[in-house]
Coordinates of N, CA, C and O and ligand atoms in Angstrom, one line a residue:
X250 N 0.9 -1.2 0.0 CA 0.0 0.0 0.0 C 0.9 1.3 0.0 O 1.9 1.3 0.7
X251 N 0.5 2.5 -0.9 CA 1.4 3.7 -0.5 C 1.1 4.3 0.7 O 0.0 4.3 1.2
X252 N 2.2 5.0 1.1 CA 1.8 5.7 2.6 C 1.4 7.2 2.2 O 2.2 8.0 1.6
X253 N -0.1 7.4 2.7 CA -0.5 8.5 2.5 C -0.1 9.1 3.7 O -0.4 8.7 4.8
X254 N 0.8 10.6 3.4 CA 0.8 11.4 4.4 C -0.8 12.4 5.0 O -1.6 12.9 4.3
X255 N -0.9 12.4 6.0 CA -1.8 12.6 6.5 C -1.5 14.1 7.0 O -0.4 14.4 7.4
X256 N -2.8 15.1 6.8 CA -2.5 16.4 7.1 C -2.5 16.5 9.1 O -3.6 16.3 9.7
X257 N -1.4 16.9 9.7 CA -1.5 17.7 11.2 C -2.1 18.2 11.8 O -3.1 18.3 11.2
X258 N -2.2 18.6 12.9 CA -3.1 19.6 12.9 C -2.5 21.2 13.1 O -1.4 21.3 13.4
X259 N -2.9 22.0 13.0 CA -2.4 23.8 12.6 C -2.0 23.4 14.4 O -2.6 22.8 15.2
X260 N -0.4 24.2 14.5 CA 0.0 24.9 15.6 C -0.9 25.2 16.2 O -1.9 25.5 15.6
X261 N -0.6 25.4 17.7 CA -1.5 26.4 18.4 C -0.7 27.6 18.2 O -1.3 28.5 18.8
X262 N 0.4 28.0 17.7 CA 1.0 29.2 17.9 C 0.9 30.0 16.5 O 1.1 31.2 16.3
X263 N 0.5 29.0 15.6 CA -0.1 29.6 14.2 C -0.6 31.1 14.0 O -1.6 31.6 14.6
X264 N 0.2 31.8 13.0 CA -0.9 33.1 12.8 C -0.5 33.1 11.6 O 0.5 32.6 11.1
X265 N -1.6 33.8 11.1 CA -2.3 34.0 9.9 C -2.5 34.9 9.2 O -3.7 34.8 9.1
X266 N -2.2 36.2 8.4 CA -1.8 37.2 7.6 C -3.4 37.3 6.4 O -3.7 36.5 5.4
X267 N -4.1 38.4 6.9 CA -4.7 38.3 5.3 C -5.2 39.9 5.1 O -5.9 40.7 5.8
X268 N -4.5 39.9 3.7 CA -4.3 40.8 3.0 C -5.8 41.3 2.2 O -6.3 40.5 1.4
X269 N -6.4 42.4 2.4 CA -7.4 42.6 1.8 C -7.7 43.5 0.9 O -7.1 44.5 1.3
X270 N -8.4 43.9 -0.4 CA -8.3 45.3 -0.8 C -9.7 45.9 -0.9 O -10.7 45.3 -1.3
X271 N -9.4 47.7 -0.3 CA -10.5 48.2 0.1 C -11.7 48.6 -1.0 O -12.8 48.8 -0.8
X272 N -10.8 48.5 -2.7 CA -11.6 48.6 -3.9 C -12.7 47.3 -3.7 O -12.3 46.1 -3.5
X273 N -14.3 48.0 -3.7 CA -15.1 47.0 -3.7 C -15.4 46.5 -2.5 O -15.8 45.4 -2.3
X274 N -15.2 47.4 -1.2 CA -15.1 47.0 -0.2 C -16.9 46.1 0.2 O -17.2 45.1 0.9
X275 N -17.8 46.8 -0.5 CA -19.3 46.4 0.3 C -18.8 44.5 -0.7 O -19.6 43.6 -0.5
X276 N -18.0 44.2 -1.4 CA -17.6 42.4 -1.4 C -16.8 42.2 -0.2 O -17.1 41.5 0.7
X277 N -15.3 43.0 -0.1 CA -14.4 42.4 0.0 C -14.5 42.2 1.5 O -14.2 41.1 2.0
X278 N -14.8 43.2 2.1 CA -15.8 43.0 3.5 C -16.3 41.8 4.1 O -16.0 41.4 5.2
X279 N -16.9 41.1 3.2 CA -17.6 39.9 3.3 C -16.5 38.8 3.3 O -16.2 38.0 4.2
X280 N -16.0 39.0 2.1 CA -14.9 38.0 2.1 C -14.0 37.8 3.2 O -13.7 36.6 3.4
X281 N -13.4 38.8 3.9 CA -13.0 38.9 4.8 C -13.7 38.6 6.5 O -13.0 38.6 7.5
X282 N -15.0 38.3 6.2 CA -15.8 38.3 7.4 C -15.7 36.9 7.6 O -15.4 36.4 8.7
X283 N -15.9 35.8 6.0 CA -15.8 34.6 5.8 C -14.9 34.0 5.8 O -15.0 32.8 6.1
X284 N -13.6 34.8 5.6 CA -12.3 34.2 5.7 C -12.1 33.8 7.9 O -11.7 32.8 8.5
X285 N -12.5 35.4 8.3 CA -11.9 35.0 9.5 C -12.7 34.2 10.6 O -12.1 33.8 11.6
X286 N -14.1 34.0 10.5 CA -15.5 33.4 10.8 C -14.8 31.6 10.6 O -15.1 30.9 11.6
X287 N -13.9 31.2 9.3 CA -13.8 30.3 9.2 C -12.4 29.6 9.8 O -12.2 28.4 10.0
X288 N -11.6 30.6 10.1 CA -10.7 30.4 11.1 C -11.2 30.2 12.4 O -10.8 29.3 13.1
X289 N -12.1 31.1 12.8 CA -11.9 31.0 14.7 C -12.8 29.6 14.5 O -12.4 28.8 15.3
X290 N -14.0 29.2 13.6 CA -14.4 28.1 13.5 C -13.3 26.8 13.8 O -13.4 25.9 14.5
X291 N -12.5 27.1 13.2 CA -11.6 25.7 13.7 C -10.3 26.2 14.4 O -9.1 26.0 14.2
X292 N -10.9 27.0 15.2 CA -9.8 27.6 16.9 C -9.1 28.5 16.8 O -8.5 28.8 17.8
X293 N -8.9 29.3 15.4 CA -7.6 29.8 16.1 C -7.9 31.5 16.3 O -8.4 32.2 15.3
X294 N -7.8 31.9 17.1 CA -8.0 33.0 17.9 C -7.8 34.0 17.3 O -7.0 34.2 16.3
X295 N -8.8 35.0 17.9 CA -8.5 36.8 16.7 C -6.8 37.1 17.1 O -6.1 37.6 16.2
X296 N -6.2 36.8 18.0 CA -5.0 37.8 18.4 C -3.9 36.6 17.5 O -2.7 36.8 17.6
X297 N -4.5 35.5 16.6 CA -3.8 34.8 15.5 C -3.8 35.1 14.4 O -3.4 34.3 13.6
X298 N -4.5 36.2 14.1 CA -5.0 37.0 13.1 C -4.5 38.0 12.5 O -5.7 38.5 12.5
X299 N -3.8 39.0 11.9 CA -3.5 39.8 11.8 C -4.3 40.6 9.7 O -4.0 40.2 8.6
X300 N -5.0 41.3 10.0 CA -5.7 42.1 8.6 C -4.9 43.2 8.6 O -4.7 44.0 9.4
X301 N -4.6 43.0 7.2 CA -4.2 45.0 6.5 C -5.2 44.9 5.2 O -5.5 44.0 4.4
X302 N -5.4 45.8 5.2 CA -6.3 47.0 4.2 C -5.0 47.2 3.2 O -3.9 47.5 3.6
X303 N -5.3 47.2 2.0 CA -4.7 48.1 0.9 C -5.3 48.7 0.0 O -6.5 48.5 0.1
X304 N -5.0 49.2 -0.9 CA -6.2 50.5 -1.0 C -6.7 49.2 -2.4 O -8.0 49.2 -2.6
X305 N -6.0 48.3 -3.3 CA -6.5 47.8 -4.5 C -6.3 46.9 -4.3 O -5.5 46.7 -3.4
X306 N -6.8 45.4 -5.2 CA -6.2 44.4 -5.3 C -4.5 44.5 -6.4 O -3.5 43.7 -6.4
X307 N -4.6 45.4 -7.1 CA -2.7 45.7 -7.5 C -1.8 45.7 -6.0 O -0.7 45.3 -5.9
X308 N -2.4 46.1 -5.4 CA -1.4 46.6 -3.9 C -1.4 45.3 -3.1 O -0.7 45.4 -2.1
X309 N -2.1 44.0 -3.2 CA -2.0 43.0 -2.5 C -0.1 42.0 -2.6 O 0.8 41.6 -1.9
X310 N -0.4 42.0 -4.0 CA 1.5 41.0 -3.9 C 2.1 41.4 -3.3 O 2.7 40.5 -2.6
X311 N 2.8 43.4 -2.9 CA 3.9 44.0 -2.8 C 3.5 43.7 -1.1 O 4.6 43.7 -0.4
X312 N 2.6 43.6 -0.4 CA 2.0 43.5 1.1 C 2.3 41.9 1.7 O 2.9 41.6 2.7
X313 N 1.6 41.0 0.6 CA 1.6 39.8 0.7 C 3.0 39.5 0.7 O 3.1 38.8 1.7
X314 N 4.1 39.6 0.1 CA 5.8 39.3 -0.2 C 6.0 40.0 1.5 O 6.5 39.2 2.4
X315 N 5.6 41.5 1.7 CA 5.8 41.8 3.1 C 5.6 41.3 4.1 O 6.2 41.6 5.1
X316 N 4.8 40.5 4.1 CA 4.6 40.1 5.5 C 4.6 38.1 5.1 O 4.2 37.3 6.0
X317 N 4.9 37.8 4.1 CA 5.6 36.3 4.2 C 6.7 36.5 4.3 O 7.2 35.4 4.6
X318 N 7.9 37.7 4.3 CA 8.8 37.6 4.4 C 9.4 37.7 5.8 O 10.5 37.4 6.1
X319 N 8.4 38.4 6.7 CA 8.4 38.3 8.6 C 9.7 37.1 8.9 O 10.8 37.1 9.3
X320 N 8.6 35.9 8.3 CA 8.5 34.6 8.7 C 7.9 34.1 9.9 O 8.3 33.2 10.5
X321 N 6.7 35.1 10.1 CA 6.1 35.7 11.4 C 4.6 34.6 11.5 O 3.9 34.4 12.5
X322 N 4.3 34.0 9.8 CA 3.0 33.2 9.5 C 2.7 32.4 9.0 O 2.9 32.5 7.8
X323 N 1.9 31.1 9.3 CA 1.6 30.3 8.8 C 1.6 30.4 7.2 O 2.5 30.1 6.5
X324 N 0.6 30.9 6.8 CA 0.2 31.7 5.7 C -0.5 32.4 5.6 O -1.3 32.6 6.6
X325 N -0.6 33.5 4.1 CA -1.3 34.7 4.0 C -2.4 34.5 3.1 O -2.2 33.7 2.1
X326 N -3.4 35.1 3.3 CA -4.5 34.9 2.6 C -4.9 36.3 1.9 O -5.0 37.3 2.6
X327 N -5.0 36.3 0.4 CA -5.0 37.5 0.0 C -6.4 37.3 -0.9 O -6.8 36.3 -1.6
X328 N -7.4 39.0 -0.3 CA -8.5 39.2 -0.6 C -8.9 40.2 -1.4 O -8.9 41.4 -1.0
X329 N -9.6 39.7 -2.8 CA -10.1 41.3 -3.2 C -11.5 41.1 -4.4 O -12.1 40.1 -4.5
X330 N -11.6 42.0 -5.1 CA -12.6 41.5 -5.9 C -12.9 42.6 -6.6 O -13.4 43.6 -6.3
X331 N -12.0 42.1 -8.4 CA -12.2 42.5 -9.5 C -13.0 42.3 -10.1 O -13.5 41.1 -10.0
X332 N -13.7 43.2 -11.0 CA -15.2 43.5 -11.4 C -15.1 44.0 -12.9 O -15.1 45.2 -12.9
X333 N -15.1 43.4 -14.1 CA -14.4 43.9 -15.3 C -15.3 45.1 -15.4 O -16.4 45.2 -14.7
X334 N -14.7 46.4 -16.4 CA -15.6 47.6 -16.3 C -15.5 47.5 -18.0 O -15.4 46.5 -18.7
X335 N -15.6 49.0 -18.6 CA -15.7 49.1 -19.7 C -14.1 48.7 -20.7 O -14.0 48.6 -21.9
X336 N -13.1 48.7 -19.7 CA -12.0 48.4 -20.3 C -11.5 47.4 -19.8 O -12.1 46.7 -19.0
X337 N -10.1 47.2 -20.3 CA -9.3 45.9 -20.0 C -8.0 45.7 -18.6 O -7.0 44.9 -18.5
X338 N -8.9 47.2 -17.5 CA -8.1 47.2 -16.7 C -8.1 45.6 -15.9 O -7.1 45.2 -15.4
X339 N -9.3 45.1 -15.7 CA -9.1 43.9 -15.2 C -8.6 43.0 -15.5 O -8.4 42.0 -14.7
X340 N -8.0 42.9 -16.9 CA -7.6 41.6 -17.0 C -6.1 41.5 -16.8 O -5.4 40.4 -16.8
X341 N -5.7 42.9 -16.7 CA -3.7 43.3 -16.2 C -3.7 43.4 -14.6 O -2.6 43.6 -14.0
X342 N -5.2 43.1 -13.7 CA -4.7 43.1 -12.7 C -5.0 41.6 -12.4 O -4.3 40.9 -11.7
X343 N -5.9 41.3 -12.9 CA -5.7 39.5 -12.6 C -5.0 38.7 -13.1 O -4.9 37.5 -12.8
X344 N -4.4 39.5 -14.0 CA -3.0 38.2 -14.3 C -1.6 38.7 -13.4 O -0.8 38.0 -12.9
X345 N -1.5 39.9 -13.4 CA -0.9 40.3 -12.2 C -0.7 40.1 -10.9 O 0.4 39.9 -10.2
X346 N -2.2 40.1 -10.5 CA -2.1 39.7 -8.9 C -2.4 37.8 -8.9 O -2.3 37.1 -7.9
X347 N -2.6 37.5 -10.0 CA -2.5 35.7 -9.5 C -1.1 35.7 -9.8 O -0.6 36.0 -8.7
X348 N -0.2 35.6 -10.6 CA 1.0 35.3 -10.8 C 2.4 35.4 -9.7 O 3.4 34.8 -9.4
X349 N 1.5 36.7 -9.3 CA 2.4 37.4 -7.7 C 2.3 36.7 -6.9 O 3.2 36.0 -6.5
X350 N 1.3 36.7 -6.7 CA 0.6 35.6 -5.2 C 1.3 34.7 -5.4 O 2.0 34.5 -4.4
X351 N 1.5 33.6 -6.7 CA 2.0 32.7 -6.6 C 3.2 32.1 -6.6 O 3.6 31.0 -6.2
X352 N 3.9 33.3 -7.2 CA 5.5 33.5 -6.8 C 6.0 33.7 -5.5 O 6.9 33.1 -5.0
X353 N 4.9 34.7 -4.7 CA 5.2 34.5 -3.2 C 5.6 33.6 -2.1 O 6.3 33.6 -1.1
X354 N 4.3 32.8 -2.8 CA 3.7 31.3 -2.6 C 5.4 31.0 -2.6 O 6.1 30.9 -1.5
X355 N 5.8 31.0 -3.7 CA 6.7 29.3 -3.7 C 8.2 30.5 -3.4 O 9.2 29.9 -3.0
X356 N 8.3 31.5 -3.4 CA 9.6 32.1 -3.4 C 9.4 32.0 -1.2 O 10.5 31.8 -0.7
X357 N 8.3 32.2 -0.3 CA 8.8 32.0 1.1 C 8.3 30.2 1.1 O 8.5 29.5 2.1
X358 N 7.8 29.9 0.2 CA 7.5 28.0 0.4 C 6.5 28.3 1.7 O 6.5 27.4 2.6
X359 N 5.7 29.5 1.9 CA 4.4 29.5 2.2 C 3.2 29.2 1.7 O 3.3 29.7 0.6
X360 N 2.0 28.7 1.8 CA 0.9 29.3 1.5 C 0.3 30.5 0.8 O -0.4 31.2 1.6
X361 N 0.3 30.6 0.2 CA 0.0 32.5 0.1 C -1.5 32.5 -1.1 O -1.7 32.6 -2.3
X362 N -2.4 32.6 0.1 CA -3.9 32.0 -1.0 C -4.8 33.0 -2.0 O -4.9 34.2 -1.6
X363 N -5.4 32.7 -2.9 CA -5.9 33.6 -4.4 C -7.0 33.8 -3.7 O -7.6 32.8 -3.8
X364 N -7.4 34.4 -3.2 CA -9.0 34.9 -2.8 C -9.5 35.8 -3.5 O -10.5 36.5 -3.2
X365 N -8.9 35.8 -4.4 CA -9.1 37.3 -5.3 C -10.5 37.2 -6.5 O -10.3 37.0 -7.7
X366 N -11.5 37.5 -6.0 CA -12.5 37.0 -7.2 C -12.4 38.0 -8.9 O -11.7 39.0 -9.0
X367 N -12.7 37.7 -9.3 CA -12.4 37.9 -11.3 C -13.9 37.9 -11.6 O -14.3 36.9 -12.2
X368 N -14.6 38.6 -11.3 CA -16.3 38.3 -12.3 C -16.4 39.7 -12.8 O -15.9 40.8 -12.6
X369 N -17.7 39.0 -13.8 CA -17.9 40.0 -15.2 C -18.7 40.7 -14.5 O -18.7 41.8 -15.0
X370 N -19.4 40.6 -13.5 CA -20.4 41.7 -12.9 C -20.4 41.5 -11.3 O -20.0 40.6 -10.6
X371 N -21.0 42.7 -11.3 CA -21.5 43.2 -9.6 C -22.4 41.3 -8.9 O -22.3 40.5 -7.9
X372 N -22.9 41.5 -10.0 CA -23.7 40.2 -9.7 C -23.0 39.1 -8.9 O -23.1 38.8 -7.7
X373 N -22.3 38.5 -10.1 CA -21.5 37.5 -10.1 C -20.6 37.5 -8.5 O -20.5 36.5 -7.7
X374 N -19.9 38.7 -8.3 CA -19.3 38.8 -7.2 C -20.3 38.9 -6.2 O -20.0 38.1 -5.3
X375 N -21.3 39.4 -5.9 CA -22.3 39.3 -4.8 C -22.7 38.1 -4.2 O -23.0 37.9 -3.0
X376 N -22.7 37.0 -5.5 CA -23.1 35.5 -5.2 C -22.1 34.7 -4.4 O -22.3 33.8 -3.6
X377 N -20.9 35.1 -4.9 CA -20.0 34.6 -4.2 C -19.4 35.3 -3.1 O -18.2 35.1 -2.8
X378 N -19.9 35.9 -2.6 CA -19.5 37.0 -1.3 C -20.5 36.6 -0.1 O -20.9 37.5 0.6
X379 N -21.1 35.2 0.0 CA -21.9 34.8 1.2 C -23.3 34.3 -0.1 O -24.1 33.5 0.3
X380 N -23.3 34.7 -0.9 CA -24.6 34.6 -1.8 C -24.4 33.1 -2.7 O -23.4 32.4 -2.7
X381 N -25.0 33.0 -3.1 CA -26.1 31.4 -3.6 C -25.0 30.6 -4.2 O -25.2 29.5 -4.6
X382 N -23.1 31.5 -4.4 CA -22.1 30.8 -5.0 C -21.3 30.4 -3.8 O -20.2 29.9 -4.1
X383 N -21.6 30.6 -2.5 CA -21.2 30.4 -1.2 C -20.3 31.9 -0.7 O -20.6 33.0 -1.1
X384 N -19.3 31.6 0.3 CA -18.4 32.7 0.4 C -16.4 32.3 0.1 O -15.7 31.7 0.9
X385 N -16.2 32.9 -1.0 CA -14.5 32.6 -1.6 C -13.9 32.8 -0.7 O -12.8 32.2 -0.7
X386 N -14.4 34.0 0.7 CA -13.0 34.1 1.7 C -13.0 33.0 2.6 O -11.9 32.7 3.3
X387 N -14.3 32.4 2.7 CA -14.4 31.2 3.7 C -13.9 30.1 3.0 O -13.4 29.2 3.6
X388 N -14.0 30.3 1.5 CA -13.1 29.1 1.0 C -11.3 28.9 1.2 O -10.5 28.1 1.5
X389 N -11.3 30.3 0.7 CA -9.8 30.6 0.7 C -9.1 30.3 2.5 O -8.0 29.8 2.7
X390 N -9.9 30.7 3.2 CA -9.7 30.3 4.7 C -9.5 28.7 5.0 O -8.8 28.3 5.9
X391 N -10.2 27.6 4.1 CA -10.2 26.7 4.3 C -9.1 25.7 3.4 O -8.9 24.5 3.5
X392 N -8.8 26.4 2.7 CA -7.8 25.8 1.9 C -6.8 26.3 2.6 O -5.9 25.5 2.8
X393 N -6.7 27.6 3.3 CA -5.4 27.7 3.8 C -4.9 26.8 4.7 O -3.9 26.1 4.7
X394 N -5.9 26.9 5.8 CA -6.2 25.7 6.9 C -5.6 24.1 6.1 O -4.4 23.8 6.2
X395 N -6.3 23.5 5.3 CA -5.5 22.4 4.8 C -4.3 22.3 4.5 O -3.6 21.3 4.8
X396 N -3.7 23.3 3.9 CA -2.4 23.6 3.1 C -1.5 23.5 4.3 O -0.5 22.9 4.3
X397 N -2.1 24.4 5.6 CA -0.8 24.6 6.5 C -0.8 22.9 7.5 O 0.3 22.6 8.0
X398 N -1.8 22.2 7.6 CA -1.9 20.8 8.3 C -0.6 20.0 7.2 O 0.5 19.5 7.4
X399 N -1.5 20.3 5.8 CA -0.2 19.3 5.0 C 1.2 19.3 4.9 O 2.0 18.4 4.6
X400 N 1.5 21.0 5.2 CA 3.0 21.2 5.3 C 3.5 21.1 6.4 O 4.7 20.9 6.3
X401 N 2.8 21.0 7.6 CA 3.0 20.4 8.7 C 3.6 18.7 8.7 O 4.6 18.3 9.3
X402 N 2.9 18.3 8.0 CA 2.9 16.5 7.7 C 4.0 16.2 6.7 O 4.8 15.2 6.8
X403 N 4.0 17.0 5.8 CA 5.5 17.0 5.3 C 6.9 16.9 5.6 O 7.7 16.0 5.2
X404 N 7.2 18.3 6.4 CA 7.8 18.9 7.1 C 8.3 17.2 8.3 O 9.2 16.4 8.3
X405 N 7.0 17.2 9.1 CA 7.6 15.6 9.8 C 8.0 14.5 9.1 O 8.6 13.5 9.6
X406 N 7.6 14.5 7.9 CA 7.8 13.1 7.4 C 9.7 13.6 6.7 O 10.4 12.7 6.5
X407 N 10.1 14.8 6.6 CA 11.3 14.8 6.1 C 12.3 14.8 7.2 O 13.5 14.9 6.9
Ligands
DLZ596 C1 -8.4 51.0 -10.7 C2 -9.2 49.8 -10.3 C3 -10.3 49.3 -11.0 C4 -10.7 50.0 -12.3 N1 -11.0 48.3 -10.7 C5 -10.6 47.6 -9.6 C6 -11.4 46.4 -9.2 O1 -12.4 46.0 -9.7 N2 -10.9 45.8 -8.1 C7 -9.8 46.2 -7.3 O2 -9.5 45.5 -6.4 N3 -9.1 47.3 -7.7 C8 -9.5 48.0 -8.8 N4 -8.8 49.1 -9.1 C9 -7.7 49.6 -8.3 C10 -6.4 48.9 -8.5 O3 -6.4 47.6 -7.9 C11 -5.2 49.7 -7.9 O4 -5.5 50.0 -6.5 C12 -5.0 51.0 -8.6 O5 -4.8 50.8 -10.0 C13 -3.8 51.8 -8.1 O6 -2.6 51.0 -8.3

């Protein structure tokens, strides 16, 4: 049989970084309510918490790189929610801010999670900000949660 590594459980000394942007705040708000709603759900305490505001989702990598580089946190959860308008500014910031994130990701070999929603309308993001598509920051909270048990389980098995 192969041996499945089995995910840890999160430190108790665990903290958690999440980066939000204030563009779009009546979503990002939400996302953010969901992200942290789903942490203390599985224990881990507001004072394991640390939120910054930045004014855009552009301003999330250069924040997110900031504070994975502490080495102060489990991982960072980065939140925001682009909304295409009449031009093509959205699609230079979402290939921007996923690419970042995920350089961050692998340049501190943290976590560093996409919560960043991408929809063609107001709509679209409202559904997924607690609405009928669920909530992305509660998702992104919960993938982080996994991510940090499995690097946990790694980590022991090396
Ligand atoms: C400028 C801009 C626009 C048009 N749309 C959004 C958006 O839908 N979501 C978002 O998070 N930010 C947007 N921004 C702001 C940029 O992210 C950034 O803050 C500015 O371009 C300044 O660098």
């Amino acid at each position: 049989m192969p041996n499945i590594i089995q995910p840890c459980d999160v430190p108790s000394v665990a903290r958690f970084a999440i980066v939000v942007a204030e563009w779009n705040r009546n979503i990002t708000q939400k996302l953010l309510d969901g992200a942290a709603a789903t942490l203390t759900e599985h224990g881990i305490a507001d004072e394991q918490i640390d939120v910054v505001w930045v004014p855009g989702s552009w301003e999330i990598p250069l924040v997110a790189q900031q504070l994975a580089a502490t080495g102060k946190y489990v991982a960072v959860l980065c939140l925001g929610a682009v909304i295409r308008g009449e031009t093509t500014h959205d699609e230079h910031i979402n290939r921007g801010v996923s690419l970042a994130v995920m350089e961050i990701g692998l340049e501190f070999e943290l976590p560093v999670l996409f919560g960043v929603l991408t929809c063609n309308t107001l709509e679209q993001a409202i559904h997924r900000a607690g609405g009928n598509v669920g909530n992305k920051g509660s998702e992104c909270a919960e993938a982080a949660l996994q991510m940090v048990r499995l690097l946990e389980a790694l980590n022991d098995e090396s």
